[in-house]
Coordinates of C-alpha atoms and ligand atoms in Angstrom, one line a residue:
M192 CA 7.7 -7.0 19.1
E193 CA 6.4 -10.6 18.7
F194 CA 5.2 -11.3 15.2
Q195 CA 1.8 -12.2 16.5
Q196 CA 1.6 -8.8 18.2
V197 CA 2.4 -7.1 15.0
V198 CA -0.3 -8.9 13.2
D199 CA -2.9 -8.3 15.9
R200 CA -2.1 -4.7 16.5
R201 CA -2.0 -3.7 12.8
R202 CA -5.0 -1.5 11.9
M203 CA -5.3 1.4 9.6
I204 CA -4.5 4.7 11.2
R205 CA -6.2 7.9 9.9
N206 CA -4.9 10.5 12.3
Y207 CA -1.2 11.3 13.1
A208 CA 0.8 13.4 15.4
E209 CA 2.4 16.3 13.6
R210 CA 6.1 15.3 14.1
P211 CA 8.7 13.7 11.9
V212 CA 9.5 10.0 12.0
D213 CA 12.9 8.3 12.3
P214 CA 14.2 8.0 8.7
G215 CA 15.7 4.7 9.9
A216 CA 12.2 3.3 10.5
I217 CA 11.1 4.2 7.0
A218 CA 14.3 2.8 5.5
R219 CA 13.6 -0.5 7.3
A220 CA 10.0 -0.6 6.1
L221 CA 11.2 -0.1 2.5
R222 CA 13.9 -2.7 2.9
N223 CA 11.4 -5.2 4.3
A224 CA 9.1 -4.4 1.3
T225 CA 11.7 -5.8 -1.0
R226 CA 11.6 -9.1 0.9
A227 CA 8.1 -9.7 -0.4
P228 CA 7.7 -12.7 -2.8
S229 CA 7.3 -12.0 -6.5
A230 CA 6.4 -14.2 -9.4
G231 CA 9.6 -15.3 -11.1
F232 CA 11.4 -13.0 -8.7
S233 CA 10.4 -10.3 -11.1
Q234 CA 10.3 -7.7 -8.4
G235 CA 8.1 -5.5 -10.5
W236 CA 7.7 -2.8 -7.8
A237 CA 9.1 0.6 -7.0
F238 CA 8.3 3.0 -4.2
V239 CA 8.0 6.8 -4.4
L240 CA 9.1 8.1 -1.0
L241 CA 7.6 11.5 0.0
D242 CA 9.3 12.5 3.3
E243 CA 9.8 16.2 2.9
P244 CA 6.9 18.5 3.8
D245 CA 6.7 20.1 0.3
D246 CA 6.5 16.7 -1.3
V247 CA 3.9 15.4 1.1
G248 CA 2.0 18.6 0.6
G249 CA 2.3 18.1 -3.2
Y250 CA 0.6 14.7 -2.8
W251 CA -2.4 16.2 -1.2
E252 CA -2.5 19.1 -3.7
A253 CA -2.4 16.6 -6.5
T254 CA -5.3 14.5 -5.1
T255 CA -7.6 17.0 -3.5
D256 CA -9.8 19.9 -4.6
P257 CA -8.6 23.3 -3.4
E258 CA -11.8 23.9 -1.5
Q259 CA -11.4 20.6 0.3
L260 CA -7.8 21.4 1.1
A261 CA -8.8 24.8 2.6
A262 CA -11.5 23.1 4.8
P263 CA -10.4 19.5 5.2
D264 CA -12.9 17.0 6.7
A265 CA -11.8 14.8 9.6
W266 CA -10.3 12.1 7.4
L267 CA -8.3 14.5 5.4
A268 CA -7.2 16.6 8.4
G269 CA -5.9 13.5 10.2
M270 CA -4.2 12.1 7.1
M271 CA -2.5 15.4 6.1
R272 CA -0.6 15.4 9.4
A273 CA 1.3 12.2 8.4
P274 CA 4.9 13.2 7.7
V275 CA 5.5 10.4 5.2
V276 CA 3.6 9.2 2.2
V277 CA 4.8 6.2 0.2
L278 CA 3.4 5.4 -3.3
P279 CA 4.0 1.7 -4.1
C280 CA 4.1 1.3 -7.9
S281 CA 3.8 -1.9 -9.9
S282 CA 5.5 -2.6 -13.2
K283 CA 3.6 -4.9 -15.6
D284 CA 6.5 -4.6 -18.0
A285 CA 8.9 -6.3 -15.5
Y286 CA 6.6 -9.4 -15.5
L287 CA 6.1 -9.5 -19.3
D288 CA 9.9 -9.1 -19.7
R289 CA 10.8 -11.7 -17.0
Y290 CA 8.5 -14.4 -18.3
A291 CA 9.9 -14.0 -21.8
E292 CA 13.3 -15.1 -20.5
P293 CA 14.5 -18.6 -21.4
D294 CA 13.8 -20.3 -18.1
K295 CA 10.2 -19.2 -18.3
G296 CA 9.9 -19.8 -22.0
V297 CA 6.9 -17.6 -22.8
T298 CA 7.5 -16.5 -26.4
N299 CA 5.4 -13.5 -26.4
R300 CA 4.4 -10.7 -24.1
D301 CA 0.7 -11.4 -24.4
E302 CA -1.0 -10.0 -21.4
G303 CA -4.0 -12.3 -21.9
R304 CA -2.1 -15.2 -20.2
W305 CA -2.1 -13.4 -16.9
R306 CA -5.4 -14.3 -15.3
V307 CA -4.3 -12.5 -12.1
P308 CA -2.1 -9.4 -12.5
Y309 CA 0.8 -10.6 -10.4
W310 CA 2.5 -7.1 -10.7
H311 CA -0.3 -5.6 -8.6
M312 CA -0.4 -8.6 -6.3
D313 CA 3.3 -8.7 -5.6
T314 CA 3.4 -4.9 -5.0
A315 CA 0.5 -5.3 -2.6
M316 CA 2.4 -8.0 -0.7
A317 CA 5.3 -5.5 -0.4
A318 CA 2.9 -2.9 0.8
L319 CA 1.7 -5.2 3.6
L320 CA 5.3 -5.7 4.7
I321 CA 5.6 -1.9 5.0
L322 CA 2.4 -1.8 7.1
Q323 CA 3.7 -4.5 9.4
T324 CA 7.1 -3.0 9.8
V325 CA 5.5 0.3 10.7
V326 CA 3.6 -1.5 13.5
D327 CA 6.8 -3.1 14.7
E328 CA 8.4 0.4 14.8
G329 CA 5.6 1.6 17.0
L330 CA 4.2 3.9 14.3
G331 CA 0.9 3.9 12.4
A332 CA 0.0 3.6 8.7
L333 CA -2.8 3.5 6.2
F334 CA -2.9 2.0 2.8
F335 CA -5.5 3.9 0.8
G336 CA -6.6 4.4 -2.8
I337 CA -5.7 7.2 -5.1
P338 CA -8.8 8.5 -6.8
T339 CA -8.7 7.3 -10.5
E340 CA -9.2 10.8 -11.8
R341 CA -6.1 12.0 -9.8
I342 CA -3.6 9.4 -11.0
D343 CA -2.4 11.6 -13.9
A344 CA -1.8 14.5 -11.5
V345 CA 0.1 12.3 -9.1
R346 CA 2.2 10.9 -12.0
R347 CA 3.0 14.4 -13.2
S348 CA 3.8 15.7 -9.7
F349 CA 6.3 13.0 -9.0
A350 CA 7.5 12.1 -12.5
I351 CA 6.3 8.5 -12.3
P352 CA 7.1 6.9 -15.6
D353 CA 4.5 5.1 -17.8
T354 CA 6.2 1.8 -17.0
H355 CA 4.9 2.1 -13.4
D356 CA 1.5 2.3 -11.9
P357 CA 0.9 3.7 -8.4
I358 CA -1.4 1.0 -6.9
G359 CA -2.3 3.3 -3.9
A360 CA -0.7 5.3 -1.2
I361 CA 0.6 4.7 2.3
T362 CA 0.7 7.3 5.0
I363 CA 3.1 6.7 7.9
G364 CA 3.4 8.7 11.1
H365 CA 3.4 8.7 14.9
L366 CA 0.3 7.5 16.7
T367 CA -1.9 9.9 18.8
D368 CA -4.3 9.0 21.6
D369 CA -7.0 9.3 19.0
A370 CA -6.3 7.0 16.1
G371 CA -8.9 8.8 14.1
L372 CA -11.9 7.3 12.1
R373 CA -12.1 3.6 12.5
G374 CA -13.3 3.1 8.9
S375 CA -15.3 0.1 7.9
P376 CA -14.5 -2.1 11.0
A377 CA -16.6 0.3 13.0
H378 CA -19.7 -1.1 11.3
R379 CA -18.7 -4.4 9.8
R380 CA -17.8 -7.6 11.6
R381 CA -14.6 -9.6 11.0
V382 CA -15.8 -12.7 9.2
P383 CA -15.2 -15.8 11.4
L384 CA -12.7 -18.3 10.2
D385 CA -15.2 -21.2 10.0
E386 CA -17.0 -19.2 7.2
L387 CA -13.8 -18.8 5.3
V388 CA -11.9 -22.1 5.6
H389 CA -13.2 -25.0 3.5
R390 CA -11.3 -27.9 4.9
G391 CA -11.0 -30.7 2.3
G392 CA -13.0 -28.7 -0.3
W393 CA -15.9 -26.3 -0.6
T394 CA -18.6 -28.8 0.5
Q395 CA -21.3 -26.5 1.9
Ligands
FMN123 C1 -6.7 -2.0 -1.2 C2 -7.2 -1.2 0.0 C3 -7.7 0.1 -0.2 C4 -8.1 0.8 0.8 N1 -8.6 2.1 0.6 C5 -8.9 2.9 1.7 C6 -9.3 4.3 1.4 O1 -9.3 4.8 0.3 N2 -9.5 5.0 2.5 C7 -9.5 4.5 3.8 O2 -9.7 5.3 4.8 N3 -9.1 3.2 4.0 C8 -8.8 2.4 3.0 N4 -8.4 1.1 3.2 C9 -8.4 0.6 4.6 C10 -9.5 -0.4 4.9 O3 -10.7 0.3 5.1 C11 -9.2 -1.2 6.1 O4 -8.0 -2.0 5.8 C12 -10.3 -2.2 6.5 O5 -11.5 -1.4 6.8 C13 -9.9 -3.1 7.6 O6 -9.5 -2.3 8.7 P1 -8.1 -2.5 9.4 O7 -7.1 -2.5 8.2 O8 -7.9 -1.3 10.3 O9 -8.0 -3.8 10.1 C14 -8.0 0.3 2.2 C15 -7.5 -0.9 2.4 C16 -7.0 -1.7 1.3 C17 -6.4 -3.0 1.6

């Protein structure tokens, strides 16, 4: 697929066909994720891959009330059909350690100097590469948030160490004729470029 097609076709998919995906496509998406840029080449990311039905089920159990699981709404029903869930995790420690190395010359691990948490930013860039690769593979995906009050349960379920922070989750699966709920683009416009680009400075 042409790169421009990948960009134009990517949209979040909230409904999946109930069939497995080619493990090779998932492997490629994860490999591409590691081609993301990272500050100081810190590569402070890791990916929990859930591609067995029990593990995927475990994700939904960890993040959903039992009553909701028993009677899922349209969003949850469509999402639970995805055969793969990836949890991109960021590692702040990787950046604090990396920037304390001689070529960076920071002498302490003070977090205060990080105006922008590059560990989340770089992991998000890796997540976008997963989303784009999925489109190129003819599949669909959704990046979505893990409810804050469920993070501990997710950590416990998949033994995620304290050094790593799951920044969200990505479902991956086959498309159906009905891509499911359109989400916010159904009622919000895409902001036109001329409202976003400030050529030569922010003059108006
Ligand atoms: C950081 C982030 C968090 C998101 N969280 C959710 C979510 O919890 N549930 C959901 O259905 N969509 C979620 N989305 C998807 C957005 O709603 C979607 O990207 C946006 O509406 C634009 O639509 P598009 O990606 O299909 O172009 C999230 C997207 C991002 C980037």
